[in-house]
Amino acid sequence: MDINILGFGIAREIFGSGQVSLPLGNAATVADMRSALEKQYPRLGQLATYMVAVNNEYAANTRTLQPTDEIAIIPPVSGG
Amino acid sequence: MDINILGFGIAREIFGSGQVSLPLGNAATVADMRSALEKQYPRLGQLATYMVAVNNEYAANTRTLQPTDEIAIIPPVSGG
Amino acid sequence: MTDIRLTNDPLDINACISAVMTPQAGGIDVFIGTVRDHTKGKTVLWLEFEAYESMAIMEMQKIVASATEQWPLHRLVLHHRTGRLEVGEVPVVIAVSAAHRDAAFAACLYIIDTLKQTVPIWKKEFFEDGEVWVAAHP
Amino acid sequence: MTDIRLTNDPLDINACISAVMTPQAGGIDVFIGTVRDHTKGKTVLWLEFEAYESMAIMEMQKIVASATEQWPLHRLVLHHRTGRLEVGEVPVVIAVSAAHRDAAFAACLYIIDTLKQTVPIWKKEFFEDGEVWVAAHP
């Protein structure tokens, strides 16, 4: 399946775009997505940390992804 | 000596005036003044507590009073 | 910069906040006291605040000096009102700016807590059936 | 009453405070973030705030719900700004009213602390010699 991934802040700059598409095996998890994404965008692995949001909520690494999910990369937040 | 005593809040109402005069022995202390004052104004002794200020500062009971001191009765404060 | 004031006039919250704003500050904490419409289940009609003015100013200065010693603050405003205040009106405004928010919060809380313990200001509550000097009796 | 907002427009501090005033409240605590002119010794020219809007609103709602569960509050306003902000401008305003000041202070501090940890908003600092996404790198 192909999943779409939103990028914000420095992730958006690393992607060179606010959204990228990534091919993943069916039943891929957040952890699988992280690995594939960091292979394609090595600068992502150099961040202090980053979270993954699925459908506007922080998601655990074990969560299985669906092609219809809204998935986003959340670099360390710095609002306020 | 005669000392002048300022009253605020409920103390002013107990005195019936913002200032009263009280005869005290020379070298009288704050404690002496409290006793004499409570004899004259028994309702003062019924307050939750009250402090005495001398020259705009809270004063200990052992402090000796001078006729030139600015003395004030400070009932429980309730500002803010 | 610190600005301490005891006044019969309505307090200007906006002016207090503007006065503590500075490009060096990262955070501002503001405490605004307001007159509540009830106390212990009884309806409050209005309040009257009385102060021992000269001493109140001195005690407010002590509190502000202590706060600026305890925390790295940029600017500080402490205004207290006296006289008759209606429900909803503002007896006190404290505004503190600091490089970091923790200092601003801690100082602001310290100032209002200490003011309520040490500054010679008295509040009388007026009810339909009488009036009470707050905290005067056990 | 709670009012949560994420906006590109300048925040109106006065309106935030007026919105939480109520005759039931005895105290209001307000936190105002301001853009500092320096960070780690370097001069900041301006900031840019970017948000993942739909999720940021949801996280702000969670924080507000958690605060109103933890403390007895009357009214609560949480406004955050996005886009370019100059030094001295205001990225965030939090205003909380409660019957007692301790609840207002605690809730206000909890909200800003948690917002800085969980709400997907990002700040980029612009210096004379470059730009940095705050906290992105170790």
GROMACS .gro file of C-alpha atoms in nm:
model
  436
    1MET     CA    1   0.000   0.000   0.000
    2ASP     CA    2   0.101   0.362  -0.047
    3ILE     CA    3   0.056   0.592   0.250
    4ASN     CA    4   0.060   0.969   0.252
    5ILE     CA    5   0.262   1.137   0.525
    6LEU     CA    6   0.226   1.499   0.633
    7GLY     CA    7   0.539   1.681   0.741
    8PHE     CA    8   0.549   1.985   0.970
    9GLY     CA    9   0.823   2.217   1.088
   10ILE     CA   10   1.165   2.075   1.016
   11ALA     CA   11   1.008   1.754   0.881
   12ARG     CA   12   0.837   1.956   0.612
   13GLU     CA   13   1.174   2.106   0.520
   14ILE     CA   14   1.343   1.764   0.520
   15PHE     CA   15   1.071   1.627   0.292
   16GLY     CA   16   1.096   1.937   0.074
   17SER     CA   17   0.716   1.930   0.082
   18GLY     CA   18   0.423   1.927   0.323
   19GLN     CA   19   0.330   1.578   0.213
   20VAL     CA   20   0.514   1.272   0.080
   21SER     CA   21   0.399   0.931  -0.036
   22LEU     CA   22   0.566   0.610   0.084
   23PRO     CA   23   0.515   0.248  -0.033
   24LEU     CA   24   0.475   0.009   0.262
   25GLY     CA   25   0.375  -0.357   0.303
   26ASN     CA   26   0.019  -0.429   0.409
   27ALA     CA   27  -0.030  -0.425   0.787
   28ALA     CA   28   0.281  -0.209   0.823
   29THR     CA   29   0.321  -0.048   1.165
   30VAL     CA   30   0.434   0.297   1.270
   31ALA     CA   31   0.777   0.144   1.343
   32ASP     CA   32   0.796   0.003   0.988
   33MET     CA   33   0.707   0.343   0.850
   34ARG     CA   34   0.975   0.511   1.061
   35SER     CA   35   1.244   0.275   0.924
   36ALA     CA   36   1.142   0.319   0.563
   37LEU     CA   37   1.109   0.694   0.601
   38GLU     CA   38   1.447   0.736   0.771
   39LYS     CA   39   1.610   0.534   0.490
   40GLN     CA   40   1.462   0.774   0.235
   41TYR     CA   41   1.519   1.088   0.446
   42PRO     CA   42   1.830   1.028   0.663
   43ARG     CA   43   1.807   1.377   0.819
   44LEU     CA   44   1.490   1.262   0.993
   45GLY     CA   45   1.697   1.018   1.199
   46GLN     CA   46   1.919   1.304   1.315
   47LEU     CA   47   1.636   1.488   1.492
   48ALA     CA   48   1.636   1.492   1.872
   49THR     CA   49   1.326   1.277   1.844
   50TYR     CA   50   0.999   1.279   1.655
   51MET     CA   51   0.652   1.144   1.711
   52VAL     CA   52   0.403   1.004   1.464
   53ALA     CA   53   0.041   1.112   1.467
   54VAL     CA   54  -0.237   0.899   1.318
   55ASN     CA   55  -0.571   1.070   1.263
   56ASN     CA   56  -0.471   1.367   1.481
   57GLU     CA   57  -0.355   1.160   1.778
   58TYR     CA   58  -0.009   1.054   1.889
   59ALA     CA   59   0.039   0.689   1.786
   60ALA     CA   60   0.246   0.411   1.939
   61ASN     CA   61   0.514   0.238   1.728
   62THR     CA   62   0.312  -0.083   1.732
   63ARG     CA   63   0.008   0.072   1.568
   64THR     CA   64  -0.090  -0.074   1.230
   65LEU     CA   65  -0.143   0.180   0.953
   66GLN     CA   66  -0.428   0.197   0.704
   67PRO     CA   67  -0.401   0.371   0.367
   68THR     CA   68  -0.694   0.591   0.470
   69ASP     CA   69  -0.522   0.715   0.788
   70GLU     CA   70  -0.407   1.074   0.815
   71ILE     CA   71  -0.045   1.027   0.915
   72ALA     CA   72   0.189   1.308   1.024
   73ILE     CA   73   0.548   1.344   1.138
   74ILE     CA   74   0.567   1.553   1.456
   75PRO     CA   75   0.918   1.686   1.526
   76PRO     CA   76   0.985   1.816   1.881
   77VAL     CA   77   0.713   2.074   1.940
   78SER     CA   78   0.804   2.428   2.046
   79GLY     CA   79   0.483   2.628   2.077
   80GLY     CA   80   0.392   2.871   2.350
   81MET     CA   81   0.305   5.933   7.908
   82ASP     CA   82   0.008   5.957   7.674
   83ILE     CA   83   0.033   5.767   7.347
   84ASN     CA   84  -0.182   5.808   7.040
   85ILE     CA   85  -0.307   5.492   6.877
   86LEU     CA   86  -0.441   5.466   6.523
   87GLY     CA   87  -0.722   5.220   6.457
   88PHE     CA   88  -0.807   5.063   6.122
   89GLY     CA   89  -1.085   4.839   5.999
   90ILE     CA   90  -1.278   4.688   6.284
   91ALA     CA   91  -1.040   4.850   6.538
   92ARG     CA   92  -1.146   5.190   6.410
   93GLU     CA   93  -1.508   5.091   6.464
   94ILE     CA   94  -1.435   4.955   6.813
   95PHE     CA   95  -1.258   5.280   6.906
   96GLY     CA   96  -1.541   5.479   6.750
   97SER     CA   97  -1.265   5.689   6.598
   98GLY     CA   98  -0.954   5.659   6.381
   99GLN     CA   99  -0.734   5.760   6.673
  100VAL     CA  100  -0.748   5.727   7.052
  101SER     CA  101  -0.520   5.846   7.330
  102LEU     CA  102  -0.409   5.616   7.610
  103PRO     CA  103  -0.219   5.696   7.934
  104LEU     CA  104   0.068   5.452   7.990
  105GLY     CA  105   0.362   5.432   8.232
  106ASN     CA  106   0.700   5.540   8.100
  107ALA     CA  107   0.892   5.260   7.925
  108ALA     CA  108   0.562   5.080   7.862
  109THR     CA  109   0.584   4.796   7.610
  110VAL     CA  110   0.352   4.687   7.332
  111ALA     CA  111   0.227   4.416   7.571
  112ASP     CA  112   0.145   4.678   7.835
  113MET     CA  113  -0.041   4.880   7.579
  114ARG     CA  114  -0.241   4.576   7.464
  115SER     CA  115  -0.354   4.507   7.824
  116ALA     CA  116  -0.456   4.865   7.892
  117LEU     CA  117  -0.629   4.895   7.557
  118GLU     CA  118  -0.825   4.572   7.594
  119LYS     CA  119  -0.942   4.683   7.940
  120GLN     CA  120  -1.077   5.001   7.786
  121TYR     CA  121  -1.209   4.834   7.467
  122PRO     CA  122  -1.307   4.475   7.556
  123ARG     CA  123  -1.424   4.402   7.200
  124LEU     CA  124  -1.059   4.428   7.092
  125GLY     CA  125  -0.982   4.113   7.292
  126GLN     CA  126  -1.256   3.927   7.104
  127LEU     CA  127  -1.085   3.965   6.765
  128ALA     CA  128  -0.930   3.655   6.608
  129THR     CA  129  -0.598   3.830   6.666
  130TYR     CA  130  -0.445   4.169   6.609
  131MET     CA  131  -0.098   4.305   6.552
  132VAL     CA  132   0.055   4.631   6.663
  133ALA     CA  133   0.255   4.846   6.423
  134VAL     CA  134   0.511   5.100   6.543
  135ASN     CA  135   0.628   5.353   6.288
  136ASN     CA  136   0.479   5.155   6.000
  137GLU     CA  137   0.637   4.822   6.095
  138TYR     CA  138   0.498   4.524   6.280
  139ALA     CA  139   0.627   4.537   6.639
  140ALA     CA  140   0.699   4.262   6.892
  141ASN     CA  141   0.518   4.261   7.228
  142THR     CA  142   0.845   4.336   7.406
  143ARG     CA  143   0.907   4.659   7.220
  144THR     CA  144   0.918   4.974   7.433
  145LEU     CA  145   0.699   5.259   7.318
  146GLN     CA  146   0.789   5.626   7.286
  147PRO     CA  147   0.531   5.907   7.292
  148THR     CA  148   0.658   6.013   6.949
  149ASP     CA  149   0.600   5.671   6.791
  150GLU     CA  150   0.326   5.627   6.533
  151ILE     CA  151   0.134   5.334   6.681
  152ALA     CA  152  -0.144   5.146   6.505
  153ILE     CA  153  -0.374   4.853   6.576
  154ILE     CA  154  -0.374   4.608   6.286
  155PRO     CA  155  -0.671   4.367   6.293
  156PRO     CA  156  -0.645   4.055   6.073
  157VAL     CA  157  -0.572   4.189   5.723
  158SER     CA  158  -0.793   4.092   5.430
  159GLY     CA  159  -0.663   4.271   5.122
  160GLY     CA  160  -0.623   4.128   4.774
  161MET     CA  161   1.126   4.841   3.696
  162THR     CA  162   0.870   4.806   3.972
  163ASP     CA  163   0.551   5.006   4.010
  164ILE     CA  164   0.359   4.991   4.338
  165ARG     CA  165   0.034   5.179   4.379
  166LEU     CA  166  -0.252   5.211   4.626
  167THR     CA  167  -0.539   5.408   4.482
  168ASN     CA  168  -0.909   5.487   4.506
  169ASP     CA  169  -0.942   5.485   4.128
  170PRO     CA  170  -1.035   5.182   3.916
  171LEU     CA  171  -0.731   4.976   3.820
  172ASP     CA  172  -0.624   4.968   3.455
  173ILE     CA  173  -0.540   4.603   3.381
  174ASN     CA  174  -0.420   4.684   3.032
  175ALA     CA  175  -0.181   4.951   3.152
  176CYS     CA  176  -0.041   4.711   3.413
  177ILE     CA  177   0.031   4.449   3.146
  178SER     CA  178   0.177   4.698   2.900
  179ALA     CA  179   0.406   4.828   3.172
  180VAL     CA  180   0.571   4.489   3.225
  181MET     CA  181   0.612   4.402   2.857
  182THR     CA  182   0.970   4.415   2.739
  183PRO     CA  183   1.165   4.249   2.455
  184GLN     CA  184   1.382   4.076   2.718
  185ALA     CA  185   1.086   3.888   2.864
  186GLY     CA  186   0.964   3.551   2.747
  187GLY     CA  187   0.666   3.529   2.975
  188ILE     CA  188   0.427   3.743   3.176
  189ASP     CA  189   0.206   3.622   3.456
  190VAL     CA  190  -0.081   3.838   3.570
  191PHE     CA  191  -0.307   3.795   3.871
  192ILE     CA  192  -0.633   3.987   3.880
  193GLY     CA  193  -0.848   3.978   4.191
  194THR     CA  194  -1.219   4.028   4.132
  195VAL     CA  195  -1.504   4.093   4.374
  196ARG     CA  196  -1.717   3.781   4.404
  197ASP     CA  197  -2.094   3.800   4.426
  198HIS     CA  198  -2.112   3.558   4.718
  199THR     CA  199  -1.916   3.436   5.016
  200LYS     CA  200  -2.003   3.131   5.226
  201GLY     CA  201  -2.336   3.107   5.046
  202LYS     CA  202  -2.440   3.467   5.113
  203THR     CA  203  -2.496   3.728   4.843
  204VAL     CA  204  -2.242   4.011   4.854
  205LEU     CA  205  -2.379   4.352   4.758
  206TRP     CA  206  -2.049   4.540   4.754
  207LEU     CA  207  -1.716   4.564   4.935
  208GLU     CA  208  -1.522   4.839   5.102
  209PHE     CA  209  -1.144   4.832   5.124
  210GLU     CA  210  -0.966   5.038   5.385
  211ALA     CA  211  -0.585   5.072   5.406
  212TYR     CA  212  -0.327   5.200   5.652
  213GLU     CA  213  -0.174   5.373   5.356
  214SER     CA  214   0.181   5.456   5.464
  215MET     CA  215   0.239   5.111   5.612
  216ALA     CA  216   0.059   4.931   5.328
  217ILE     CA  217   0.295   5.091   5.077
  218MET     CA  218   0.594   4.989   5.291
  219GLU     CA  219   0.474   4.630   5.317
  220MET     CA  220   0.406   4.617   4.942
  221GLN     CA  221   0.760   4.743   4.883
  222LYS     CA  222   0.898   4.468   5.110
  223ILE     CA  223   0.708   4.200   4.920
  224VAL     CA  224   0.828   4.329   4.585
  225ALA     CA  225   1.188   4.351   4.709
  226SER     CA  226   1.166   3.996   4.839
  227ALA     CA  227   1.022   3.871   4.508
  228THR     CA  228   1.292   4.036   4.301
  229GLU     CA  229   1.556   3.882   4.528
  230GLN     CA  230   1.407   3.535   4.500
  231TRP     CA  231   1.347   3.524   4.124
  232PRO     CA  232   1.511   3.682   3.817
  233LEU     CA  233   1.234   3.919   3.711
  234HIS     CA  234   1.226   4.193   3.451
  235ARG     CA  235   0.936   4.416   3.550
  236LEU     CA  236   0.675   4.409   3.820
  237VAL     CA  237   0.351   4.599   3.880
  238LEU     CA  238   0.149   4.575   4.202
  239HIS     CA  239  -0.164   4.791   4.218
  240HIS     CA  240  -0.426   4.771   4.492
  241ARG     CA  241  -0.747   4.962   4.510
  242THR     CA  242  -0.928   5.106   4.813
  243GLY     CA  243  -1.278   5.238   4.874
  244ARG     CA  244  -1.608   5.091   4.762
  245LEU     CA  245  -1.594   4.819   4.496
  246GLU     CA  246  -1.894   4.663   4.326
  247VAL     CA  247  -1.923   4.294   4.238
  248GLY     CA  248  -1.700   4.216   3.939
  249GLU     CA  249  -1.465   4.507   4.006
  250VAL     CA  250  -1.090   4.458   4.054
  251PRO     CA  251  -0.923   4.520   4.393
  252VAL     CA  252  -0.576   4.402   4.291
  253VAL     CA  253  -0.362   4.354   3.980
  254ILE     CA  254  -0.017   4.195   3.987
  255ALA     CA  255   0.183   4.169   3.664
  256VAL     CA  256   0.530   4.014   3.644
  257SER     CA  257   0.753   3.964   3.343
  258ALA     CA  258   1.058   3.738   3.337
  259ALA     CA  259   1.282   3.563   3.090
  260HIS     CA  260   1.126   3.232   3.194
  261ARG     CA  261   0.767   3.162   3.286
  262ASP     CA  262   0.838   2.964   3.604
  263ALA     CA  263   0.985   3.273   3.769
  264ALA     CA  264   0.689   3.487   3.661
  265PHE     CA  265   0.434   3.239   3.798
  266ALA     CA  266   0.619   3.178   4.125
  267ALA     CA  267   0.672   3.549   4.191
  268CYS     CA  268   0.312   3.641   4.111
  269LEU     CA  269   0.174   3.369   4.341
  270TYR     CA  270   0.420   3.466   4.616
  271ILE     CA  271   0.317   3.830   4.591
  272ILE     CA  272  -0.058   3.773   4.619
  273ASP     CA  273  -0.017   3.511   4.896
  274THR     CA  274   0.210   3.738   5.099
  275LEU     CA  275   0.002   4.050   5.035
  276LYS     CA  276  -0.300   3.874   5.183
  277GLN     CA  277  -0.099   3.791   5.495
  278THR     CA  278   0.097   4.108   5.566
  279VAL     CA  279  -0.032   4.421   5.393
  280PRO     CA  280  -0.256   4.631   5.621
  281ILE     CA  281  -0.564   4.646   5.402
  282TRP     CA  282  -0.909   4.547   5.531
  283LYS     CA  283  -1.214   4.433   5.344
  284LYS     CA  284  -1.570   4.480   5.465
  285GLU     CA  285  -1.843   4.278   5.301
  286PHE     CA  286  -2.190   4.427   5.273
  287PHE     CA  287  -2.486   4.190   5.269
  288GLU     CA  288  -2.858   4.254   5.261
  289ASP     CA  289  -2.879   4.184   5.634
  290GLY     CA  290  -2.559   4.341   5.759
  291GLU     CA  291  -2.187   4.393   5.712
  292VAL     CA  292  -1.876   4.202   5.818
  293TRP     CA  293  -1.506   4.283   5.844
  294VAL     CA  294  -1.351   3.978   5.676
  295ALA     CA  295  -1.137   3.756   5.903
  296ALA     CA  296  -1.175   3.986   6.204
  297HIS     CA  297  -1.339   3.729   6.432
  298PRO     CA  298  -1.253   3.365   6.505
  299MET     CA  299  -1.705   2.843   2.927
  300THR     CA  300  -1.387   2.757   2.739
  301ASP     CA  301  -1.260   2.932   2.428
  302ILE     CA  302  -0.977   2.770   2.230
  303ARG     CA  303  -0.837   2.942   1.925
  304LEU     CA  304  -0.548   2.907   1.681
  305THR     CA  305  -0.515   3.211   1.460
  306ASN     CA  306  -0.285   3.408   1.232
  307ASP     CA  307  -0.417   3.736   1.373
  308PRO     CA  308  -0.268   3.928   1.667
  309LEU     CA  309  -0.408   3.808   1.999
  310ASP     CA  310  -0.630   4.044   2.198
  311ILE     CA  311  -0.514   4.014   2.560
  312ASN     CA  312  -0.789   4.242   2.684
  313ALA     CA  313  -1.062   4.039   2.517
  314CYS     CA  314  -0.917   3.718   2.666
  315ILE     CA  315  -0.930   3.865   3.016
  316SER     CA  316  -1.277   4.013   2.973
  317ALA     CA  317  -1.402   3.675   2.851
  318VAL     CA  318  -1.306   3.500   3.175
  319MET     CA  319  -1.438   3.768   3.411
  320THR     CA  320  -1.749   3.664   3.599
  321PRO     CA  321  -1.911   3.765   3.929
  322GLN     CA  322  -1.859   3.408   4.052
  323ALA     CA  323  -1.481   3.434   4.023
  324GLY     CA  324  -1.252   3.560   4.296
  325GLY     CA  325  -0.932   3.540   4.097
  326ILE     CA  326  -0.800   3.535   3.743
  327ASP     CA  327  -0.459   3.417   3.638
  328VAL     CA  328  -0.329   3.512   3.296
  329PHE     CA  329  -0.019   3.389   3.118
  330ILE     CA  330   0.108   3.589   2.822
  331GLY     CA  331   0.395   3.457   2.615
  332THR     CA  332   0.607   3.722   2.444
  333VAL     CA  333   0.874   3.693   2.176
  334ARG     CA  334   1.214   3.751   2.331
  335ASP     CA  335   1.483   3.949   2.151
  336HIS     CA  336   1.753   3.693   2.226
  337THR     CA  337   1.805   3.323   2.285
  338LYS     CA  338   2.127   3.166   2.413
  339GLY     CA  339   2.302   3.499   2.369
  340LYS     CA  340   2.201   3.545   2.004
  341THR     CA  341   1.982   3.828   1.876
  342VAL     CA  342   1.645   3.709   1.747
  343LEU     CA  343   1.509   3.905   1.448
  344TRP     CA  344   1.167   3.743   1.434
  345LEU     CA  345   0.990   3.408   1.480
  346GLU     CA  346   0.764   3.195   1.268
  347PHE     CA  347   0.508   2.961   1.423
  348GLU     CA  348   0.372   2.671   1.221
  349ALA     CA  349   0.092   2.443   1.343
  350TYR     CA  350  -0.065   2.112   1.246
  351GLU     CA  351  -0.393   2.286   1.289
  352SER     CA  352  -0.649   2.009   1.323
  353MET     CA  353  -0.434   1.814   1.569
  354ALA     CA  354  -0.320   2.126   1.757
  355ILE     CA  355  -0.683   2.215   1.826
  356MET     CA  356  -0.752   1.861   1.944
  357GLU     CA  357  -0.451   1.865   2.178
  358MET     CA  358  -0.550   2.206   2.311
  359GLN     CA  359  -0.898   2.070   2.379
  360LYS     CA  360  -0.748   1.775   2.568
  361ILE     CA  361  -0.538   2.005   2.786
  362VAL     CA  362  -0.834   2.227   2.864
  363ALA     CA  363  -1.053   1.925   2.946
  364SER     CA  364  -0.783   1.789   3.174
  365ALA     CA  365  -0.745   2.127   3.351
  366THR     CA  366  -1.118   2.161   3.409
  367GLU     CA  367  -1.124   1.808   3.552
  368GLN     CA  368  -0.832   1.876   3.787
  369TRP     CA  369  -0.941   2.216   3.922
  370PRO     CA  370  -1.273   2.390   3.985
  371LEU     CA  371  -1.254   2.663   3.718
  372HIS     CA  372  -1.510   2.910   3.597
  373ARG     CA  373  -1.391   3.020   3.255
  374LEU     CA  374  -1.088   2.947   3.044
  375VAL     CA  375  -0.940   3.103   2.731
  376LEU     CA  376  -0.649   2.952   2.537
  377HIS     CA  377  -0.542   3.141   2.225
  378HIS     CA  378  -0.230   3.064   2.022
  379ARG     CA  379  -0.103   3.253   1.726
  380THR     CA  380   0.071   3.125   1.411
  381GLY     CA  381   0.271   3.288   1.134
  382ARG     CA  382   0.543   3.550   1.162
  383LEU     CA  383   0.577   3.728   1.498
  384GLU     CA  384   0.807   4.017   1.571
  385VAL     CA  385   1.002   4.063   1.893
  386GLY     CA  386   0.763   4.170   2.171
  387GLU     CA  387   0.457   4.018   2.005
  388VAL     CA  388   0.240   3.761   2.178
  389PRO     CA  389   0.225   3.397   2.062
  390VAL     CA  390   0.004   3.270   2.342
  391VAL     CA  391  -0.251   3.396   2.595
  392ILE     CA  392  -0.405   3.177   2.865
  393ALA     CA  393  -0.665   3.324   3.099
  394VAL     CA  394  -0.833   3.126   3.376
  395SER     CA  395  -1.089   3.239   3.630
  396ALA     CA  396  -1.180   3.047   3.943
  397ALA     CA  397  -1.344   3.102   4.278
  398HIS     CA  398  -1.001   3.066   4.442
  399ARG     CA  399  -0.668   3.186   4.315
  400ASP     CA  400  -0.474   2.864   4.377
  401ALA     CA  401  -0.686   2.681   4.120
  402ALA     CA  402  -0.642   2.961   3.867
  403PHE     CA  403  -0.262   2.966   3.908
  404ALA     CA  404  -0.225   2.587   3.902
  405ALA     CA  405  -0.445   2.546   3.595
  406CYS     CA  406  -0.273   2.827   3.404
  407LEU     CA  407   0.074   2.684   3.475
  408TYR     CA  408  -0.042   2.332   3.387
  409ILE     CA  409  -0.185   2.453   3.056
  410ILE     CA  410   0.127   2.637   2.937
  411ASP     CA  411   0.360   2.358   3.056
  412THR     CA  412   0.154   2.088   2.884
  413LEU     CA  413   0.098   2.294   2.570
  414LYS     CA  414   0.475   2.324   2.529
  415GLN     CA  415   0.507   1.947   2.553
  416THR     CA  416   0.218   1.814   2.347
  417VAL     CA  417   0.060   2.065   2.109
  418PRO     CA  418   0.194   2.031   1.753
  419ILE     CA  419   0.315   2.385   1.700
  420TRP     CA  420   0.668   2.464   1.590
  421LYS     CA  421   0.875   2.776   1.630
  422LYS     CA  422   1.153   2.884   1.395
  423GLU     CA  423   1.394   3.150   1.515
  424PHE     CA  424   1.543   3.387   1.259
  425PHE     CA  425   1.888   3.530   1.333
  426GLU     CA  426   2.115   3.755   1.129
  427ASP     CA  427   2.322   3.453   1.028
  428GLY     CA  428   2.056   3.188   0.981
  429GLU     CA  429   1.744   3.023   1.112
  430VAL     CA  430   1.674   2.737   1.353
  431TRP     CA  431   1.375   2.517   1.432
  432VAL     CA  432   1.369   2.530   1.811
  433ALA     CA  433   1.437   2.197   1.990
  434ALA     CA  434   1.458   2.000   1.664
  435HIS     CA  435   1.815   1.876   1.714
  436PRO     CA  436   1.990   1.728   2.017
   0.00000   0.00000   0.00000
